[in-house]
């Protein structure tokens, strides 16, 4: 099993004008990305927000599906949402992973733009198979802040379709990227 | 460009108990799947529901993003949601495609279960490259009704991750399947 951890961050991200902001949490991001993380064997799914009211919201959603009425109603949903851990910052997530793995995780960021240093999915897939822990970070809103992207260990190439349209939802992008990095073909 | 059309159907689908029902429309299904369809070059995205109140809802969402305030606010979203066509049935969607293509589309259904006749993504990708029109059908709720699945021309194999968990959201599944069938790798 790969030592891949996933994070969805709501800060620092950019808004439409390019300002760095904290975005609000979208309920279905938690569901869709935890289900994809569970499908492809990611170890944990960190939801990152420093905002107190947003943390309360995330905790209520997780509780409903892991210990509340939703857990009995839909056990498959429970086993996905149990992967979620709520953190104030990406650094806090990385610190927890270091404690689990006894090894500092490399950070892998995702972006709809190509950088000179972008790494291909194929290459990243090979690196993950070497077995060291990695933290794959997705940004909400208009994407991760440039300052954070520039500090990451790896920048993944953008998802390329048959068009030049590059506006997938973060839910779709997370599913496709986990499949490209960890998916199997019969 | 492939002659691939996508449909998301809300009838006939199954509920948790296995009964055939009409499900309600989820706003983010329209956004996420139209954005993925646009990214991977699908021709149109049919949203199928026979329920009048659900059709009104879908029309309001499409209008907001294609001609209303949302169109100016986010042109990228407009160009995705412009792919949506609302239909009463999958047969109506197929009939429209036949009119456009002057060729009856083959139907390709998706399901989380494997069938003896399931076709691999690789094989389906090759078939699409031959250039005939195909309609790729996704079911909401607990998936397409068996009666409909058994009538399709092709049943796609389920998405396999590194685990036996097969509970992706239809939004994630649509993104991953379009990528497996049409995505490119640099």
Tab-separated table of N, CA and C in Angstrom, chain B residues 8-124:
chain	number	residue	atom	x	y	z
B	8	UNK	N	-26.255	11.743	-17.781
B	8	UNK	CA	-26.431	11.450	-16.359
B	8	UNK	C	-27.913	11.245	-16.155
B	9	UNK	N	-28.277	10.027	-15.748
B	9	UNK	CA	-29.714	9.774	-15.662
B	9	UNK	C	-30.210	9.654	-14.219
B	10	UNK	N	-31.410	10.172	-14.016
B	10	UNK	CA	-32.082	10.127	-12.715
B	10	UNK	C	-33.251	9.138	-12.739
B	11	UNK	N	-33.444	8.485	-13.906
B	11	UNK	CA	-34.448	7.437	-14.061
B	11	UNK	C	-34.100	6.651	-15.315
B	12	UNK	N	-34.121	5.316	-15.319
B	12	UNK	CA	-34.394	4.435	-14.186
B	12	UNK	C	-33.126	4.114	-13.392
B	13	UNK	N	-33.156	4.417	-12.099
B	13	UNK	CA	-32.026	4.086	-11.215
B	13	UNK	C	-32.563	3.313	-10.013
B	14	UNK	N	-31.662	2.724	-9.244
B	14	UNK	CA	-32.114	1.945	-8.080
B	14	UNK	C	-31.883	2.730	-6.794
B	15	UNK	N	-32.700	2.467	-5.802
B	15	UNK	CA	-32.449	3.057	-4.478
B	15	UNK	C	-31.694	2.035	-3.630
B	16	UNK	N	-31.508	2.375	-2.362
B	16	UNK	CA	-30.714	1.534	-1.462
B	16	UNK	C	-31.268	0.111	-1.367
B	17	UNK	N	-32.604	-0.036	-1.482
B	17	UNK	CA	-33.223	-1.357	-1.355
B	17	UNK	C	-33.282	-2.114	-2.671
B	18	UNK	N	-32.848	-1.457	-3.761
B	18	UNK	CA	-32.862	-2.127	-5.053
B	18	UNK	C	-34.116	-1.857	-5.882
B	19	UNK	N	-35.037	-1.025	-5.371
B	19	UNK	CA	-36.222	-0.660	-6.159
B	19	UNK	C	-35.825	0.328	-7.253
B	20	UNK	N	-36.557	0.280	-8.368
B	20	UNK	CA	-36.321	1.256	-9.431
B	20	UNK	C	-37.080	2.545	-9.099
B	21	UNK	N	-36.345	3.646	-9.101
B	21	UNK	CA	-36.915	4.943	-8.706
B	21	UNK	C	-36.419	6.046	-9.647
B	22	UNK	N	-37.017	7.237	-9.489
B	22	UNK	CA	-36.467	8.456	-10.100
B	22	UNK	C	-35.798	9.235	-8.976
B	23	UNK	N	-34.520	9.568	-9.135
B	23	UNK	CA	-33.790	10.283	-8.078
B	23	UNK	C	-33.882	11.790	-8.315
B	24	UNK	N	-33.516	12.559	-7.299
B	24	UNK	CA	-33.509	14.020	-7.452
B	24	UNK	C	-32.168	14.480	-8.008
B	25	UNK	N	-32.184	15.672	-8.589
B	25	UNK	CA	-30.983	16.230	-9.224
B	25	UNK	C	-30.084	16.865	-8.163
B	26	UNK	N	-28.767	16.653	-8.288
B	26	UNK	CA	-27.775	17.288	-7.413
B	26	UNK	C	-27.063	18.370	-8.206
B	27	UNK	N	-27.148	19.595	-7.720
B	27	UNK	CA	-26.554	20.740	-8.421
B	27	UNK	C	-25.107	20.485	-8.864
B	28	UNK	N	-24.278	20.011	-7.929
B	28	UNK	CA	-22.860	19.859	-8.277
B	28	UNK	C	-22.592	18.757	-9.295
B	29	UNK	N	-23.530	17.817	-9.461
B	29	UNK	CA	-23.371	16.838	-10.552
B	29	UNK	C	-23.338	17.572	-11.894
B	30	UNK	N	-24.223	18.557	-12.034
B	30	UNK	CA	-24.289	19.285	-13.309
B	30	UNK	C	-22.986	20.039	-13.558
B	31	UNK	N	-22.487	20.703	-12.516
B	31	UNK	CA	-21.249	21.473	-12.662
B	31	UNK	C	-20.052	20.560	-12.932
B	32	UNK	N	-19.875	19.568	-12.054
B	32	UNK	CA	-18.658	18.752	-12.142
B	32	UNK	C	-18.606	17.951	-13.434
B	33	UNK	N	-19.726	17.353	-13.810
B	33	UNK	CA	-19.688	16.485	-14.989
B	33	UNK	C	-19.647	17.313	-16.270
B	34	UNK	N	-20.278	18.484	-16.288
B	34	UNK	CA	-20.157	19.318	-17.502
B	34	UNK	C	-18.725	19.828	-17.651
B	35	UNK	N	-18.071	20.159	-16.540
B	35	UNK	CA	-16.674	20.622	-16.607
B	35	UNK	C	-15.754	19.489	-17.076
B	36	UNK	N	-16.007	18.271	-16.604
B	36	UNK	CA	-15.194	17.134	-17.054
B	36	UNK	C	-15.476	16.820	-18.522
B	37	UNK	N	-16.746	16.883	-18.921
B	37	UNK	CA	-17.115	16.635	-20.325
B	37	UNK	C	-16.410	17.650	-21.231
B	38	UNK	N	-16.399	18.914	-20.782
B	38	UNK	CA	-15.754	19.987	-21.552
B	38	UNK	C	-14.243	19.757	-21.643
B	39	UNK	N	-13.636	19.346	-20.530
B	39	UNK	CA	-12.185	19.104	-20.480
B	39	UNK	C	-11.766	18.000	-21.453
B	40	UNK	N	-12.549	16.923	-21.461
B	40	UNK	CA	-12.131	15.755	-22.240
B	40	UNK	C	-12.757	15.720	-23.630
B	41	UNK	N	-13.486	16.762	-23.989
B	41	UNK	CA	-13.948	16.895	-25.371
B	41	UNK	C	-15.202	16.115	-25.722
B	42	UNK	N	-16.051	15.826	-24.716
B	42	UNK	CA	-17.347	15.207	-25.046
B	42	UNK	C	-18.204	16.238	-25.780
B	43	UNK	N	-19.111	15.741	-26.630
B	43	UNK	CA	-19.886	16.631	-27.504
B	43	UNK	C	-21.026	17.326	-26.772
B	44	UNK	N	-21.738	16.565	-25.952
B	44	UNK	CA	-22.854	17.112	-25.195
B	44	UNK	C	-22.987	16.356	-23.889
B	45	UNK	N	-23.679	16.965	-22.944
B	45	UNK	CA	-23.918	16.316	-21.654
B	45	UNK	C	-25.433	16.347	-21.410
B	46	UNK	N	-26.056	15.168	-21.529
B	46	UNK	CA	-27.500	15.058	-21.334
B	46	UNK	C	-27.823	14.807	-19.865
B	47	UNK	N	-28.683	15.647	-19.317
B	47	UNK	CA	-29.201	15.417	-17.975
B	47	UNK	C	-30.615	14.868	-18.163
B	48	UNK	N	-30.821	13.650	-17.684
B	48	UNK	CA	-32.065	12.935	-17.967
B	48	UNK	C	-32.926	12.829	-16.705
B	49	UNK	N	-34.101	13.404	-16.767
B	49	UNK	CA	-35.097	13.226	-15.697
B	49	UNK	C	-36.491	13.418	-16.280
B	50	UNK	N	-37.431	12.544	-15.902
B	50	UNK	CA	-38.805	12.716	-16.377
B	50	UNK	C	-39.630	13.594	-15.426
B	51	UNK	N	-39.064	14.000	-14.286
B	51	UNK	CA	-39.845	14.728	-13.270
B	51	UNK	C	-39.914	16.221	-13.580
B	52	UNK	N	-41.136	16.758	-13.634
B	52	UNK	CA	-41.323	18.152	-14.047
B	52	UNK	C	-40.613	19.134	-13.119
B	53	UNK	N	-40.734	18.943	-11.789
B	53	UNK	CA	-40.116	19.923	-10.876
B	53	UNK	C	-38.585	19.874	-10.970
B	54	UNK	N	-38.056	18.691	-11.255
B	54	UNK	CA	-36.606	18.568	-11.404
B	54	UNK	C	-36.131	19.211	-12.707
B	55	UNK	N	-36.970	19.138	-13.724
B	55	UNK	CA	-36.612	19.794	-14.993
B	55	UNK	C	-36.569	21.314	-14.810
B	56	UNK	N	-37.505	21.837	-14.051
B	56	UNK	CA	-37.513	23.286	-13.769
B	56	UNK	C	-36.225	23.678	-13.042
B	57	UNK	N	-35.830	22.862	-12.063
B	57	UNK	CA	-34.602	23.134	-11.311
B	57	UNK	C	-33.380	23.143	-12.240
B	58	UNK	N	-33.271	22.119	-13.090
B	58	UNK	CA	-32.124	22.029	-14.000
B	58	UNK	C	-32.110	23.231	-14.943
B	59	UNK	N	-33.267	23.598	-15.459
B	59	UNK	CA	-33.338	24.751	-16.372
B	59	UNK	C	-32.904	26.043	-15.688
B	60	UNK	N	-33.263	26.193	-14.425
B	60	UNK	CA	-32.864	27.403	-13.685
B	60	UNK	C	-31.359	27.449	-13.488
B	61	UNK	N	-30.777	26.298	-13.160
B	61	UNK	CA	-29.318	26.243	-12.953
B	61	UNK	C	-28.597	26.557	-14.265
B	62	UNK	N	-29.042	25.922	-15.344
B	62	UNK	CA	-28.387	26.160	-16.641
B	62	UNK	C	-28.514	27.644	-17.025
B	63	UNK	N	-29.719	28.204	-16.870
B	63	UNK	CA	-29.938	29.600	-17.260
B	63	UNK	C	-29.051	30.548	-16.459
B	64	UNK	N	-28.926	30.294	-15.159
B	64	UNK	CA	-28.098	31.171	-14.318
B	64	UNK	C	-26.668	31.257	-14.838
B	65	UNK	N	-26.126	30.095	-15.240
B	65	UNK	CA	-24.710	30.048	-15.619
B	65	UNK	C	-24.463	30.293	-17.106
B	66	UNK	N	-25.488	30.195	-17.921
B	66	UNK	CA	-25.234	30.370	-19.366
B	66	UNK	C	-25.766	31.696	-19.913
B	67	UNK	N	-26.799	32.246	-19.276
B	67	UNK	CA	-27.326	33.529	-19.767
B	67	UNK	C	-27.526	34.528	-18.629
B	68	UNK	N	-27.490	34.080	-17.385
B	68	UNK	CA	-27.752	34.955	-16.251
B	68	UNK	C	-26.471	35.557	-15.676
B	69	UNK	N	-26.549	35.951	-14.412
B	69	UNK	CA	-25.437	36.616	-13.719
B	69	UNK	C	-24.168	35.756	-13.746
B	70	UNK	N	-24.352	34.438	-13.609
B	70	UNK	CA	-23.205	33.535	-13.542
B	70	UNK	C	-22.378	33.508	-14.821
B	71	UNK	N	-23.021	33.777	-15.953
B	71	UNK	CA	-22.320	33.718	-17.251
B	71	UNK	C	-21.240	34.789	-17.339
B	72	UNK	N	-21.543	35.994	-16.805
B	72	UNK	CA	-20.555	37.077	-16.823
B	72	UNK	C	-19.524	36.860	-15.718
B	73	UNK	N	-19.988	36.349	-14.574
B	73	UNK	CA	-19.106	36.160	-13.426
B	73	UNK	C	-18.039	35.108	-13.726
B	74	UNK	N	-18.445	34.035	-14.425
B	74	UNK	CA	-17.520	32.921	-14.651
B	74	UNK	C	-17.725	32.308	-16.042
B	75	UNK	N	-17.081	32.908	-17.070
B	75	UNK	CA	-17.259	32.424	-18.450
B	75	UNK	C	-16.808	30.978	-18.640
B	76	UNK	N	-15.837	30.538	-17.847
B	76	UNK	CA	-15.382	29.138	-17.976
B	76	UNK	C	-16.499	28.193	-17.554
B	77	UNK	N	-17.247	28.589	-16.540
B	77	UNK	CA	-18.354	27.762	-16.092
B	77	UNK	C	-19.458	27.759	-17.147
B	78	UNK	N	-19.655	28.930	-17.772
B	78	UNK	CA	-20.657	29.001	-18.831
B	78	UNK	C	-20.337	28.011	-19.936
B	79	UNK	N	-19.084	28.008	-20.378
B	79	UNK	CA	-18.750	27.162	-21.531
B	79	UNK	C	-18.876	25.678	-21.207
B	80	UNK	N	-18.833	25.333	-19.912
B	80	UNK	CA	-19.089	23.935	-19.525
B	80	UNK	C	-20.589	23.658	-19.505
B	81	UNK	N	-21.342	24.517	-18.823
B	81	UNK	CA	-22.780	24.245	-18.668
B	81	UNK	C	-23.553	24.387	-19.982
B	82	UNK	N	-22.955	25.058	-20.956
B	82	UNK	CA	-23.574	25.126	-22.285
B	82	UNK	C	-23.664	23.757	-22.962
B	83	UNK	N	-22.889	22.792	-22.472
B	83	UNK	CA	-22.947	21.434	-23.043
B	83	UNK	C	-24.204	20.681	-22.622
B	84	UNK	N	-24.888	21.182	-21.579
B	84	UNK	CA	-26.023	20.427	-21.014
B	84	UNK	C	-27.272	20.529	-21.888
B	85	UNK	N	-27.899	19.366	-22.099
B	85	UNK	CA	-29.227	19.300	-22.721
B	85	UNK	C	-30.108	18.482	-21.788
B	86	UNK	N	-31.305	18.956	-21.554
B	86	UNK	CA	-32.235	18.306	-20.642
B	86	UNK	C	-33.161	17.388	-21.434
B	87	UNK	N	-33.276	16.130	-20.996
B	87	UNK	CA	-34.134	15.164	-21.714
B	87	UNK	C	-34.980	14.350	-20.732
B	88	UNK	N	-36.131	13.888	-21.222
B	88	UNK	CA	-37.030	13.055	-20.424
B	88	UNK	C	-36.511	11.637	-20.253
B	89	UNK	N	-35.769	11.164	-21.238
B	89	UNK	CA	-35.331	9.760	-21.196
B	89	UNK	C	-34.015	9.601	-21.955
B	90	UNK	N	-33.341	8.498	-21.675
B	90	UNK	CA	-32.095	8.200	-22.385
B	90	UNK	C	-32.408	7.998	-23.870
B	91	UNK	N	-33.577	7.414	-24.146
B	91	UNK	CA	-33.967	7.200	-25.548
B	91	UNK	C	-34.093	8.539	-26.294
B	92	UNK	N	-34.611	9.555	-25.612
B	92	UNK	CA	-34.713	10.885	-26.240
B	92	UNK	C	-33.323	11.452	-26.547
B	93	UNK	N	-32.389	11.233	-25.629
B	93	UNK	CA	-31.017	11.703	-25.860
B	93	UNK	C	-30.419	10.987	-27.069
B	94	UNK	N	-30.611	9.671	-27.116
B	94	UNK	CA	-30.064	8.882	-28.231
B	94	UNK	C	-30.670	9.331	-29.564
B	95	UNK	N	-31.953	9.669	-29.529
B	95	UNK	CA	-32.627	10.110	-30.752
B	95	UNK	C	-32.032	11.436	-31.244
B	96	UNK	N	-31.753	12.336	-30.307
B	96	UNK	CA	-31.141	13.617	-30.702
B	96	UNK	C	-29.755	13.385	-31.309
B	97	UNK	N	-28.998	12.490	-30.687
B	97	UNK	CA	-27.649	12.201	-31.197
B	97	UNK	C	-27.737	11.615	-32.606
B	98	UNK	N	-28.702	10.735	-32.805
B	98	UNK	CA	-28.862	10.125	-34.131
B	98	UNK	C	-29.134	11.205	-35.188
B	99	UNK	N	-29.922	12.209	-34.799
B	99	UNK	CA	-30.203	13.324	-35.708
B	99	UNK	C	-28.940	14.125	-36.048
B	100	UNK	N	-28.101	14.343	-35.046
B	100	UNK	CA	-26.864	15.117	-35.250
B	100	UNK	C	-25.865	14.341	-36.098
B	101	UNK	N	-25.707	13.070	-35.740
B	101	UNK	CA	-24.635	12.259	-36.312
B	101	UNK	C	-25.052	11.489	-37.566
B	102	UNK	N	-26.368	11.434	-37.798
B	102	UNK	CA	-26.878	10.580	-38.882
B	102	UNK	C	-26.407	9.146	-38.704
B	103	UNK	N	-26.356	8.733	-37.438
B	103	UNK	CA	-25.869	7.396	-37.102
B	103	UNK	C	-26.358	7.120	-35.674
B	104	UNK	N	-26.918	5.963	-35.458
B	104	UNK	CA	-27.459	5.631	-34.140
B	104	UNK	C	-26.312	5.396	-33.147
B	105	UNK	N	-26.270	6.122	-32.019
B	105	UNK	CA	-25.146	5.927	-31.090
B	105	UNK	C	-25.225	4.582	-30.375
B	106	UNK	N	-24.076	3.985	-30.154
B	106	UNK	CA	-23.995	2.804	-29.288
B	106	UNK	C	-24.039	3.292	-27.846
B	107	UNK	N	-24.700	2.541	-26.967
B	107	UNK	CA	-24.767	2.953	-25.562
B	107	UNK	C	-23.716	2.216	-24.734
B	108	UNK	N	-23.069	2.964	-23.854
B	108	UNK	CA	-22.029	2.430	-22.979
B	108	UNK	C	-22.457	2.744	-21.555
B	109	UNK	N	-22.696	1.724	-20.737
B	109	UNK	CA	-23.122	1.999	-19.371
B	109	UNK	C	-21.989	1.751	-18.382
B	110	UNK	N	-22.099	2.441	-17.255
B	110	UNK	CA	-21.087	2.380	-16.210
B	110	UNK	C	-21.732	1.783	-14.976
B	111	UNK	N	-20.970	1.007	-14.245
B	111	UNK	CA	-21.519	0.337	-13.070
B	111	UNK	C	-20.369	-0.020	-12.128
B	112	UNK	N	-20.632	0.013	-10.815
B	112	UNK	CA	-19.592	-0.321	-9.837
B	112	UNK	C	-19.367	-1.832	-9.735
B	113	UNK	N	-20.268	-2.605	-10.373
B	113	UNK	CA	-20.111	-4.072	-10.349
B	113	UNK	C	-19.520	-4.570	-11.665
B	114	UNK	N	-18.823	-5.709	-11.592
B	114	UNK	CA	-18.278	-6.333	-12.800
B	114	UNK	C	-19.284	-7.344	-13.355
B	115	UNK	N	-19.453	-7.377	-14.661
B	115	UNK	CA	-20.340	-8.334	-15.332
B	115	UNK	C	-19.492	-9.266	-16.194
B	116	UNK	N	-20.016	-10.458	-16.513
B	116	UNK	CA	-19.244	-11.358	-17.389
B	116	UNK	C	-18.895	-10.652	-18.713
B	117	UNK	N	-19.794	-9.773	-19.150
B	117	UNK	CA	-19.562	-9.105	-20.439
B	117	UNK	C	-18.890	-7.744	-20.310
B	118	UNK	N	-18.402	-7.383	-19.112
B	118	UNK	CA	-17.784	-6.052	-18.943
B	118	UNK	C	-16.615	-5.874	-19.902
B	119	UNK	N	-16.509	-4.657	-20.447
B	119	UNK	CA	-15.427	-4.355	-21.389
B	119	UNK	C	-14.399	-3.471	-20.681
B	120	UNK	N	-13.113	-3.661	-20.994
B	120	UNK	CA	-12.064	-2.899	-20.316
B	120	UNK	C	-12.017	-1.464	-20.847
B	121	UNK	N	-11.471	-0.566	-20.036
B	121	UNK	CA	-11.312	0.830	-20.455
B	121	UNK	C	-10.441	0.917	-21.706
B	122	UNK	N	-9.395	0.106	-21.720
B	122	UNK	CA	-8.456	0.130	-22.840
B	122	UNK	C	-9.152	-0.230	-24.152
B	123	UNK	N	-9.980	-1.272	-24.089
B	123	UNK	CA	-10.691	-1.736	-25.278
B	123	UNK	C	-11.712	-0.685	-25.728
B	124	UNK	N	-12.421	-0.101	-24.769
B	124	UNK	CA	-13.433	0.916	-25.095
B	124	UNK	C	-12.765	2.147	-25.687
